[in-house]
PDB file of C-alpha atoms in Angstrom:
ATOM      1  CA  ILE A   5     113.871 110.595  57.745  1.00 63.00           C
ATOM      2  CA  VAL A   6     117.602 109.709  56.307  1.00 64.00           C
ATOM      3  CA  GLU A   7     116.919 108.879  52.767  1.00 77.00           C
ATOM      4  CA  ALA A   8     119.128 106.026  52.038  1.00 81.00           C
ATOM      5  CA  VAL A   9     122.171 106.448  49.524  1.00 86.00           C
ATOM      6  CA  VAL A  10     122.353 104.260  46.724  1.00 86.00           C
ATOM      7  CA  ARG A  11     125.277 102.849  46.143  1.00 92.00           C
ATOM      8  CA  GLU A  12     126.875 101.507  43.208  1.00 96.00           C
ATOM      9  CA  ASP A  13     128.769  97.054  43.702  1.00 97.00           C
ATOM     10  CA  GLU A  14     132.108  97.519  45.383  1.00 98.00           C
ATOM     11  CA  THR A  15     135.849  95.310  44.742  1.00 98.00           C
ATOM     12  CA  THR A  16     138.652  94.670  47.382  1.00 98.00           C
ATOM     13  CA  ASP A  17     140.590  92.482  47.743  1.00 98.00           C
ATOM     14  CA  VAL A  18     139.422  90.616  51.299  1.00 98.00           C
ATOM     15  CA  LEU A  19     136.957  91.896  53.291  1.00 98.00           C
ATOM     16  CA  VAL A  20     136.339  91.807  56.712  1.00 98.00           C
ATOM     17  CA  ILE A  21     132.837  91.507  58.693  1.00 98.00           C
ATOM     18  CA  GLY A  22     133.166  92.188  62.203  1.00 97.00           C
ATOM     19  CA  GLY A  23     135.397  95.126  64.023  1.00 97.00           C
ATOM     20  CA  GLY A  24     136.649  93.009  67.638  1.00 96.00           C
ATOM     21  CA  GLY A  25     139.965  91.297  68.535  1.00 96.00           C
ATOM     22  CA  ALA A  26     139.429  88.509  65.342  1.00 96.00           C
ATOM     23  CA  GLY A  27     138.958  90.428  62.626  1.00 98.00           C
ATOM     24  CA  LEU A  28     140.602  93.699  63.693  1.00 98.00           C
ATOM     25  CA  THR A  29     144.292  91.856  63.422  1.00 98.00           C
ATOM     26  CA  ALA A  30     142.796  89.981  60.892  1.00 98.00           C
ATOM     27  CA  ALA A  31     142.348  92.888  58.855  1.00 98.00           C
ATOM     28  CA  ILE A  32     146.046  93.890  59.898  1.00 98.00           C
ATOM     29  CA  ALA A  33     147.509  90.913  59.479  1.00 98.00           C
ATOM     30  CA  ALA A  34     146.073  90.998  55.771  1.00 98.00           C
ATOM     31  CA  ARG A  35     147.487  95.193  55.119  1.00 98.00           C
ATOM     32  CA  GLU A  36     150.955  94.311  55.993  1.00 98.00           C
ATOM     33  CA  ALA A  37     151.182  91.367  53.118  1.00 98.00           C
ATOM     34  CA  GLY A  38     149.893  94.020  51.289  1.00 98.00           C
ATOM     35  CA  ALA A  39     145.947  93.260  50.636  1.00 98.00           C
ATOM     36  CA  ASN A  40     143.477  96.035  50.165  1.00 98.00           C
ATOM     37  CA  VAL A  41     141.270  95.527  52.721  1.00 98.00           C
ATOM     38  CA  ILE A  42     137.352  96.815  53.548  1.00 98.00           C
ATOM     39  CA  LEU A  43     136.040  96.192  57.411  1.00 98.00           C
ATOM     40  CA  VAL A  44     132.888  96.253  58.480  1.00 98.00           C
ATOM     41  CA  GLU A  45     131.471  96.546  61.997  1.00 98.00           C
ATOM     42  CA  LYS A  46     127.563  97.761  62.299  1.00 97.00           C
ATOM     43  CA  LEU A  47     128.059  98.503  65.749  1.00 96.00           C
ATOM     44  CA  SER A  48     129.720 102.506  66.007  1.00 96.00           C
ATOM     45  CA  PHE A  49     132.694 101.711  67.907  1.00 96.00           C
ATOM     46  CA  LEU A  50     135.586  98.848  68.059  1.00 97.00           C
ATOM     47  CA  GLY A  51     136.234  96.676  70.068  1.00 95.00           C
ATOM     48  CA  GLY A  52     133.741  94.236  70.397  1.00 94.00           C
ATOM     49  CA  CYS A  53     133.808  91.547  73.612  1.00 91.00           C
ATOM     50  CA  SER A  54     137.509  91.806  73.273  1.00 94.00           C
ATOM     51  CA  ALA A  55     137.519  95.192  74.620  1.00 93.00           C
ATOM     52  CA  MET A  56     135.242  94.242  77.509  1.00 90.00           C
ATOM     53  CA  SER A  57     137.840  91.635  78.016  1.00 89.00           C
ATOM     54  CA  GLY A  58     140.339  91.850  81.437  1.00 89.00           C
ATOM     55  CA  GLY A  59     142.819  91.765  78.090  1.00 94.00           C
ATOM     56  CA  VAL A  60     145.000  89.087  78.850  1.00 95.00           C
ATOM     57  CA  ILE A  61     147.386  87.356  76.245  1.00 96.00           C
ATOM     58  CA  THR A  62     148.226  83.710  77.183  1.00 96.00           C
ATOM     59  CA  ARG A  63     151.226  82.951  75.758  1.00 97.00           C
ATOM     60  CA  ALA A  64     154.609  80.065  75.627  1.00 98.00           C
ATOM     61  CA  ALA A  65     157.838  80.956  78.053  1.00 97.00           C
ATOM     62  CA  VAL A  66     160.130  82.517  76.814  1.00 95.00           C
ATOM     63  CA  GLU A  67     163.713  82.401  78.673  1.00 93.00           C
ATOM     64  CA  SER A  68     162.838  85.683  80.488  1.00 92.00           C
ATOM     65  CA  ASP A  69     160.294  84.587  81.828  1.00 93.00           C
ATOM     66  CA  GLY A  70     162.330  81.974  84.472  1.00 89.00           C
ATOM     67  CA  ASP A  71     163.039  78.992  85.485  1.00 89.00           C
ATOM     68  CA  ASN A  72     159.937  77.897  86.363  1.00 93.00           C
ATOM     69  CA  ALA A  73     157.378  79.559  83.411  1.00 96.00           C
ATOM     70  CA  MET A  74     155.953  77.379  81.536  1.00 97.00           C
ATOM     71  CA  ASN A  75     157.272  76.261  78.332  1.00 97.00           C
ATOM     72  CA  ALA A  76     154.694  75.941  75.481  1.00 97.00           C
ATOM     73  CA  GLU A  77     154.972  71.549  75.685  1.00 97.00           C
ATOM     74  CA  GLU A  78     154.094  72.204  79.532  1.00 97.00           C
ATOM     75  CA  LEU A  79     151.387  74.875  78.783  1.00 97.00           C
ATOM     76  CA  TYR A  80     149.940  72.061  75.837  1.00 97.00           C
ATOM     77  CA  ALA A  81     150.140  68.959  78.604  1.00 97.00           C
ATOM     78  CA  PHE A  82     148.423  71.459  81.560  1.00 96.00           C
ATOM     79  CA  LEU A  83     144.877  73.206  78.533  1.00 95.00           C
ATOM     80  CA  MET A  84     144.342  69.260  77.183  1.00 94.00           C
ATOM     81  CA  GLU A  85     144.493  67.476  80.437  1.00 94.00           C
ATOM     82  CA  THR A  86     142.603  70.412  81.960  1.00 89.00           C
ATOM     83  CA  SER A  87     139.636  69.888  78.905  1.00 87.00           C
ATOM     84  CA  GLU A  88     139.502  66.632  80.144  1.00 86.00           C
ATOM     85  CA  ASN A  89     141.446  66.316  76.313  1.00 90.00           C
ATOM     86  CA  ARG A  90     137.848  67.234  74.909  1.00 86.00           C
ATOM     87  CA  ALA A  91     139.536  70.102  73.333  1.00 88.00           C
ATOM     88  CA  ASP A  92     140.423  70.083  69.198  1.00 90.00           C
ATOM     89  CA  SER A  93     144.573  69.459  69.824  1.00 94.00           C
ATOM     90  CA  ALA A  94     145.011  70.741  66.701  1.00 96.00           C
ATOM     91  CA  VAL A  95     143.394  74.200  67.334  1.00 95.00           C
ATOM     92  CA  VAL A  96     145.334  74.069  71.283  1.00 96.00           C
ATOM     93  CA  ARG A  97     148.784  73.006  69.174  1.00 98.00           C
ATOM     94  CA  LYS A  98     148.342  75.669  67.068  1.00 97.00           C
ATOM     95  CA  TYR A  99     146.987  78.688  69.190  1.00 97.00           C
ATOM     96  CA  ILE A 100     150.525  77.798  71.292  1.00 97.00           C
ATOM     97  CA  ASP A 101     152.635  76.924  68.413  1.00 97.00           C
ATOM     98  CA  THR A 102     152.540  80.652  67.534  1.00 97.00           C
ATOM     99  CA  SER A 103     152.101  82.291  71.157  1.00 98.00           C
ATOM    100  CA  ILE A 104     155.058  84.052  71.300  1.00 98.00           C
ATOM    101  CA  ASP A 105     155.419  85.499  68.130  1.00 98.00           C
ATOM    102  CA  THR A 106     151.692  86.254  67.680  1.00 97.00           C
ATOM    103  CA  TYR A 107     152.847  88.017  71.243  1.00 97.00           C
ATOM    104  CA  ASN A 108     155.310  90.003  70.175  1.00 97.00           C
ATOM    105  CA  TRP A 109     153.540  91.027  67.078  1.00 98.00           C
ATOM    106  CA  ILE A 110     150.879  92.312  68.796  1.00 98.00           C
ATOM    107  CA  TYR A 111     153.558  93.650  72.100  1.00 97.00           C
ATOM    108  CA  ASP A 112     155.632  94.951  69.435  1.00 97.00           C
ATOM    109  CA  ASN A 113     154.275  96.558  66.450  1.00 97.00           C
ATOM    110  CA  MET A 114     150.614  97.569  67.939  1.00 98.00           C
ATOM    111  CA  VAL A 115     150.966  98.698  71.620  1.00 97.00           C
ATOM    112  CA  GLN A 116     151.697 102.065  72.123  1.00 97.00           C
ATOM    113  CA  HIS A 117     153.237 102.198  76.014  1.00 97.00           C
ATOM    114  CA  PRO A 118     154.446  97.497  75.912  1.00 95.00           C
ATOM    115  CA  GLU A 119     156.725  98.679  78.686  1.00 96.00           C
ATOM    116  CA  ASN A 120     153.474  98.736  81.085  1.00 97.00           C
ATOM    117  CA  VAL A 121     152.623  95.707  80.637  1.00 95.00           C
ATOM    118  CA  GLN A 122     151.600  93.341  83.580  1.00 94.00           C
ATOM    119  CA  ARG A 123     152.303  89.786  84.852  1.00 93.00           C
ATOM    120  CA  TYR A 124     148.300  88.573  85.843  1.00 92.00           C
ATOM    121  CA  PRO A 125     148.358  85.937  88.430  1.00 89.00           C
ATOM    122  CA  MET A 126     147.561  82.535  87.572  1.00 90.00           C
ATOM    123  CA  ILE A 127     146.663  79.334  88.648  1.00 86.00           C
ATOM    124  CA  PRO A 128     149.164  78.146  88.521  1.00 91.00           C
ATOM    125  CA  GLU A 129     150.978  81.171  89.021  1.00 93.00           C
ATOM    126  CA  SER A 130     153.235  79.474  86.367  1.00 96.00           C
ATOM    127  CA  ILE A 131     151.161  80.041  83.869  1.00 96.00           C
ATOM    128  CA  VAL A 132     152.615  83.517  81.565  1.00 97.00           C
ATOM    129  CA  ALA A 133     149.391  85.417  81.260  1.00 96.00           C
ATOM    130  CA  ASN A 134     150.093  89.845  80.511  1.00 96.00           C
ATOM    131  CA  ARG A 135     148.047  92.455  80.362  1.00 95.00           C
ATOM    132  CA  LEU A 136     148.228  95.889  79.850  1.00 96.00           C
ATOM    133  CA  PRO A 137     146.743  98.343  82.767  1.00 95.00           C
ATOM    134  CA  GLY A 138     143.541  99.322  80.702  1.00 95.00           C
ATOM    135  CA  ARG A 139     143.445  95.521  80.125  1.00 93.00           C
ATOM    136  CA  GLY A 140     140.543  94.784  77.158  1.00 93.00           C
ATOM    137  CA  SER A 141     139.923  98.128  76.273  1.00 95.00           C
ATOM    138  CA  GLU A 142     143.816  99.817  75.888  1.00 96.00           C
ATOM    139  CA  ILE A 143     145.033  97.248  73.990  1.00 97.00           C
ATOM    140  CA  MET A 144     142.202  97.404  71.525  1.00 97.00           C
ATOM    141  CA  GLY A 145     142.688 100.567  71.624  1.00 97.00           C
ATOM    142  CA  ASP A 146     145.946 100.037  70.731  1.00 98.00           C
ATOM    143  CA  ILE A 147     144.797  97.980  67.784  1.00 98.00           C
ATOM    144  CA  ALA A 148     142.318  99.727  66.262  1.00 98.00           C
ATOM    145  CA  ASN A 149     144.864 102.616  65.317  1.00 98.00           C
ATOM    146  CA  TYR A 150     146.994 100.348  64.162  1.00 98.00           C
ATOM    147  CA  ALA A 151     144.768  98.945  61.746  1.00 98.00           C
ATOM    148  CA  TYR A 152     144.798 102.816  60.844  1.00 98.00           C
ATOM    149  CA  SER A 153     147.544 103.681  60.511  1.00 98.00           C
ATOM    150  CA  VAL A 154     148.746 100.300  58.413  1.00 98.00           C
ATOM    151  CA  GLY A 155     146.350 102.246  56.145  1.00 98.00           C
ATOM    152  CA  ALA A 156     142.893  99.417  56.428  1.00 98.00           C
ATOM    153  CA  ASP A 157     139.628 101.172  55.633  1.00 98.00           C
ATOM    154  CA  ILE A 158     137.248 100.541  58.439  1.00 98.00           C
ATOM    155  CA  ARG A 159     133.184 101.665  58.229  1.00 98.00           C
ATOM    156  CA  LEU A 160     131.775 101.703  60.658  1.00 98.00           C
ATOM    157  CA  GLU A 161     127.503 101.743  61.491  1.00 97.00           C
ATOM    158  CA  VAL A 162     128.007  98.888  58.349  1.00 98.00           C
ATOM    159  CA  THR A 163     126.026  95.787  58.959  1.00 98.00           C
ATOM    160  CA  ALA A 164     126.849  92.316  57.297  1.00 98.00           C
ATOM    161  CA  THR A 165     123.437  90.827  55.794  1.00 97.00           C
ATOM    162  CA  ASP A 166     123.747  87.945  53.960  1.00 98.00           C
ATOM    163  CA  LEU A 167     126.979  86.396  51.914  1.00 98.00           C
ATOM    164  CA  ILE A 168     127.747  86.396  47.923  1.00 98.00           C
ATOM    165  CA  GLU A 169     127.613  82.683  47.050  1.00 96.00           C
ATOM    166  CA  GLU A 170     129.458  82.042  43.772  1.00 95.00           C
ATOM    167  CA  ASN A 171     129.952  78.047  42.617  1.00 93.00           C
ATOM    168  CA  GLY A 172     129.908  77.224  45.428  1.00 91.00           C
ATOM    169  CA  LYS A 173     132.412  79.848  47.057  1.00 95.00           C
ATOM    170  CA  VAL A 174     131.747  83.487  49.140  1.00 97.00           C
ATOM    171  CA  ILE A 175     132.814  85.652  47.194  1.00 98.00           C
ATOM    172  CA  GLY A 176     131.749  88.446  48.595  1.00 98.00           C
ATOM    173  CA  ALA A 177     128.560  90.081  51.145  1.00 98.00           C
ATOM    174  CA  VAL A 178     126.146  92.007  51.603  1.00 98.00           C
ATOM    175  CA  VAL A 179     126.077  95.031  53.444  1.00 98.00           C
ATOM    176  CA  ARG A 180     123.829  97.904  55.182  1.00 97.00           C
ATOM    177  CA  TYR A 181     124.417 101.878  55.824  1.00 96.00           C
ATOM    178  CA  ALA A 182     122.927 103.501  58.283  1.00 94.00           C
ATOM    179  CA  ASP A 183     120.927 105.673  56.249  1.00 94.00           C
ATOM    180  CA  GLY A 184     119.421 101.951  55.109  1.00 94.00           C
ATOM    181  CA  GLY A 185     121.145 102.229  51.941  1.00 95.00           C
ATOM    182  CA  GLU A 186     122.687  98.187  50.474  1.00 96.00           C
ATOM    183  CA  GLN A 187     125.938  97.198  48.808  1.00 97.00           C
ATOM    184  CA  LYS A 188     127.333  94.723  47.072  1.00 98.00           C
ATOM    185  CA  ILE A 189     131.297  94.724  48.589  1.00 98.00           C
ATOM    186  CA  TYR A 190     133.412  91.847  46.574  1.00 98.00           C
ATOM    187  CA  ALA A 191     136.654  90.224  47.790  1.00 98.00           C
ATOM    188  CA  ASN A 192     139.130  88.437  45.441  1.00 97.00           C
ATOM    189  CA  GLY A 193     141.434  87.090  48.576  1.00 97.00           C
ATOM    190  CA  GLY A 194     138.489  85.861  50.407  1.00 96.00           C
ATOM    191  CA  VAL A 195     136.149  86.884  52.750  1.00 98.00           C
ATOM    192  CA  VAL A 196     137.048  86.784  57.188  1.00 98.00           C
ATOM    193  CA  LEU A 197     133.757  86.342  59.213  1.00 96.00           C
ATOM    194  CA  ALA A 198     134.846  87.835  62.326  1.00 97.00           C
ATOM    195  CA  THR A 199     131.682  88.329  64.177  1.00 95.00           C
ATOM    196  CA  GLY A 200     131.730  86.916  67.595  1.00 90.00           C
ATOM    197  CA  GLY A 201     129.826  84.184  69.256  1.00 89.00           C
ATOM    198  CA  PHE A 202     126.064  84.675  69.551  1.00 90.00           C
ATOM    199  CA  ALA A 203     126.282  85.158  73.992  1.00 87.00           C
ATOM    200  CA  SER A 204     123.966  88.366  73.959  1.00 90.00           C
ATOM    201  CA  SER A 205     121.221  86.330  71.519  1.00 91.00           C
ATOM    202  CA  THR A 206     119.259  84.695  73.524  1.00 90.00           C
ATOM    203  CA  GLU A 207     117.539  82.298  70.924  1.00 92.00           C
ATOM    204  CA  LYS A 208     120.892  81.427  69.906  1.00 89.00           C
ATOM    205  CA  LEU A 209     121.468  80.472  73.968  1.00 87.00           C
ATOM    206  CA  ALA A 210     118.428  78.837  73.766  1.00 87.00           C
ATOM    207  CA  GLN A 211     118.995  76.628  71.051  1.00 87.00           C
ATOM    208  CA  TYR A 212     122.636  75.864  70.785  1.00 84.00           C
ATOM    209  CA  SER A 213     123.641  75.551  74.520  1.00 82.00           C
ATOM    210  CA  THR A 214     122.664  74.979  78.088  1.00 77.00           C
ATOM    211  CA  PRO A 215     118.985  74.001  78.921  1.00 78.00           C
ATOM    212  CA  GLY A 216     118.338  77.374  81.243  1.00 78.00           C
ATOM    213  CA  ALA A 217     121.752  79.154  79.239  1.00 77.00           C
ATOM    214  CA  ASP A 218     119.457  81.942  78.271  1.00 80.00           C
ATOM    215  CA  LYS A 219     118.576  83.172  81.686  1.00 79.00           C
ATOM    216  CA  VAL A 220     122.127  84.367  81.897  1.00 75.00           C
ATOM    217  CA  ILE A 221     122.883  87.722  82.139  1.00 72.00           C
ATOM    218  CA  SER A 222     125.933  87.715  79.264  1.00 77.00           C
ATOM    219  CA  TYR A 223     128.430  90.483  79.240  1.00 76.00           C
ATOM    220  CA  ALA A 224     129.215  90.206  76.239  1.00 83.00           C
ATOM    221  CA  SER A 225     129.432  92.759  73.586  1.00 87.00           C
ATOM    222  CA  ALA A 226     125.893  94.549  72.032  1.00 88.00           C
ATOM    223  CA  GLY A 227     126.516  92.458  68.943  1.00 91.00           C
ATOM    224  CA  THR A 228     127.179  89.198  69.671  1.00 92.00           C
ATOM    225  CA  VAL A 229     124.569  87.642  68.462  1.00 93.00           C
ATOM    226  CA  GLY A 230     125.488  85.088  66.235  1.00 93.00           C
ATOM    227  CA  ASP A 231     125.117  86.991  62.941  1.00 94.00           C
ATOM    228  CA  GLY A 232     127.795  84.800  61.511  1.00 94.00           C
ATOM    229  CA  LEU A 233     125.575  82.191  61.753  1.00 93.00           C
ATOM    230  CA  ASP A 234     123.139  83.514  60.259  1.00 94.00           C
ATOM    231  CA  MET A 235     124.422  84.562  57.236  1.00 96.00           C
ATOM    232  CA  ALA A 236     126.176  81.324  57.262  1.00 94.00           C
ATOM    233  CA  ALA A 237     123.032  78.850  57.565  1.00 92.00           C
ATOM    234  CA  LYS A 238     121.350  81.591  54.313  1.00 94.00           C
ATOM    235  CA  ILE A 239     123.623  80.075  52.006  1.00 94.00           C
ATOM    236  CA  GLY A 240     123.148  76.652  53.536  1.00 92.00           C
ATOM    237  CA  VAL A 241     125.667  75.796  55.949  1.00 91.00           C
ATOM    238  CA  LYS A 242     124.950  73.578  58.598  1.00 87.00           C
ATOM    239  CA  VAL A 243     125.729  74.347  61.649  1.00 83.00           C
ATOM    240  CA  SER A 244     126.488  71.944  64.770  1.00 80.00           C
ATOM    241  CA  PHE A 245     128.597  71.265  67.511  1.00 78.00           C
ATOM    242  CA  THR A 246     129.819  68.816  69.263  1.00 71.00           C
ATOM    243  CA  ASP A 247     128.889  66.758  72.377  1.00 67.00           C
ATOM    244  CA  ASP A 248     131.710  68.637  74.764  1.00 64.00           C
ATOM    245  CA  TRP A 249     130.720  71.719  73.298  1.00 64.00           C
ATOM    246  CA  ASP A 250     128.328  73.667  75.840  1.00 61.00           C
ATOM    247  CA  THR A 251     128.578  77.864  76.899  1.00 57.00           C
ATOM    248  CA  CYS A 252     126.750  80.080  78.219  1.00 50.00           C
ATOM    249  CA  GLY A 253     129.228  82.662  76.534  1.00 49.00           C
ATOM    250  CA  GLY A 254     130.088  86.168  78.055  1.00 49.00           C
ATOM    251  CA  THR A 255     129.020  85.764  81.603  1.00 50.00           C
ATOM    252  CA  THR A 256     131.396  86.185  84.610  1.00 52.00           C
ATOM    253  CA  ILE A 257     130.757  84.097  88.221  1.00 51.00           C
ATOM    254  CA  ALA A 258     130.407  87.695  89.833  1.00 53.00           C
ATOM    255  CA  ASN A 259     127.252  88.495  87.075  1.00 53.00           C
ATOM    256  CA  PRO A 260     124.725  85.316  88.403  1.00 53.00           C
ATOM    257  CA  LEU A 261     125.941  86.733  92.022  1.00 55.00           C
ATOM    258  CA  SER A 262     125.151  90.223  91.449  1.00 55.00           C
ATOM    259  CA  ALA A 263     121.974  89.629  89.468  1.00 52.00           C
ATOM    260  CA  ALA A 264     120.970  87.213  93.083  1.00 55.00           C
ATOM    261  CA  GLY A 265     122.058  90.799  95.369  1.00 60.00           C
ATOM    262  CA  TYR A 266     125.213  89.503  96.383  1.00 61.00           C
ATOM    263  CA  ASP A 267     127.805  91.786  97.922  1.00 64.00           C
ATOM    264  CA  LEU A 268     130.772  90.968  95.362  1.00 59.00           C
ATOM    265  CA  SER A 269     132.884  93.483  97.515  1.00 61.00           C
ATOM    266  CA  LEU A 270     132.678  89.655  99.755  1.00 61.00           C
ATOM    267  CA  LEU A 271     134.315  87.677  97.343  1.00 57.00           C
ATOM    268  CA  HIS A 272     137.097  88.706  97.735  1.00 58.00           C
ATOM    269  CA  ASN A 273     137.185  86.766 100.893  1.00 65.00           C
ATOM    270  CA  ILE A 274     136.444  82.860  99.676  1.00 69.00           C
ATOM    271  CA  MET A 275     137.073  80.523  97.479  1.00 72.00           C
ATOM    272  CA  ILE A 276     135.465  79.227  94.965  1.00 71.00           C
ATOM    273  CA  LEU A 277     135.494  75.750  93.683  1.00 76.00           C
ATOM    274  CA  ASN A 278     134.509  73.747  90.978  1.00 76.00           C
ATOM    275  CA  SER A 279     132.643  69.744  91.926  1.00 77.00           C
ATOM    276  CA  GLU A 280     135.752  68.659  92.539  1.00 84.00           C
ATOM    277  CA  GLY A 281     136.517  70.869  95.374  1.00 85.00           C
ATOM    278  CA  LYS A 282     139.485  72.702  93.605  1.00 84.00           C
ATOM    279  CA  ARG A 283     139.892  75.859  93.218  1.00 78.00           C
ATOM    280  CA  PHE A 284     139.751  76.559  89.647  1.00 71.00           C
ATOM    281  CA  VAL A 285     140.504  80.764  89.320  1.00 68.00           C
ATOM    282  CA  ASP A 286     141.958  83.810  91.138  1.00 65.00           C
ATOM    283  CA  GLU A 287     138.926  85.028  93.058  1.00 65.00           C
ATOM    284  CA  ALA A 288     140.888  88.687  92.988  1.00 62.00           C
ATOM    285  CA  ASN A 289     140.585  88.974  89.576  1.00 59.00           C
ATOM    286  CA  ILE A 290     136.448  88.757  89.269  1.00 54.00           C
ATOM    287  CA  GLN A 291     135.202  91.247  88.934  1.00 51.00           C
TER     288      GLN A 291
END
């Protein structure tokens, strides 16, 4: 039996909860701005769903991409049209307008072998999307190493259980260590919730998503169970989604086919169409 260690309260500038792509880059940005950062990750490893992904980063075109590559305006128009204008236009705009700087920030500073970048085939081909040969695991490994190198205090197997609220403001969180001991960590500059979604929680899929979504086998990280939603709900935050929102989360086309006994090698010999009879994915990249 491991005896719980009694830990004193601690204060930092920024507390990041979650060690996936969002959490690690948030921690890095805060450190580069001069803040002291503590990042807690409940699993024994970093990366989250980002490490399990294809590691693809899509951005607006730069001059070296060629004349046929989608510039910022074209990419914005394409994404809004594809979403039938249901996507949050401000979020899409922000993403695209910062995509080149974000891409350069990661590839110029964190990626160890940017010379190995590969163009990822998209439909249409004019979309600029790149990745490393090692996909999500490679780029997240590089990002995690960089986070350590800039001095982020990263603590694995530490689970945030409750947010600490004072006068309507979140000022920290209660965390639990692997030995069962708890600690209060206060953050003078803010708390970043980067716990991901809830694709690995059948309960939340049934609660928030399409009827039957809880029957889908998810490819998401085992830690993606909606911790952030739970902590927010405890302090009275109302959790809601728009009528246009929906997800099965962390799934792929290959997943349900594989579960049904389909030979996935045949995917490279077929076309996958949507309800309008149009291709919407490059079948050669389905894993």
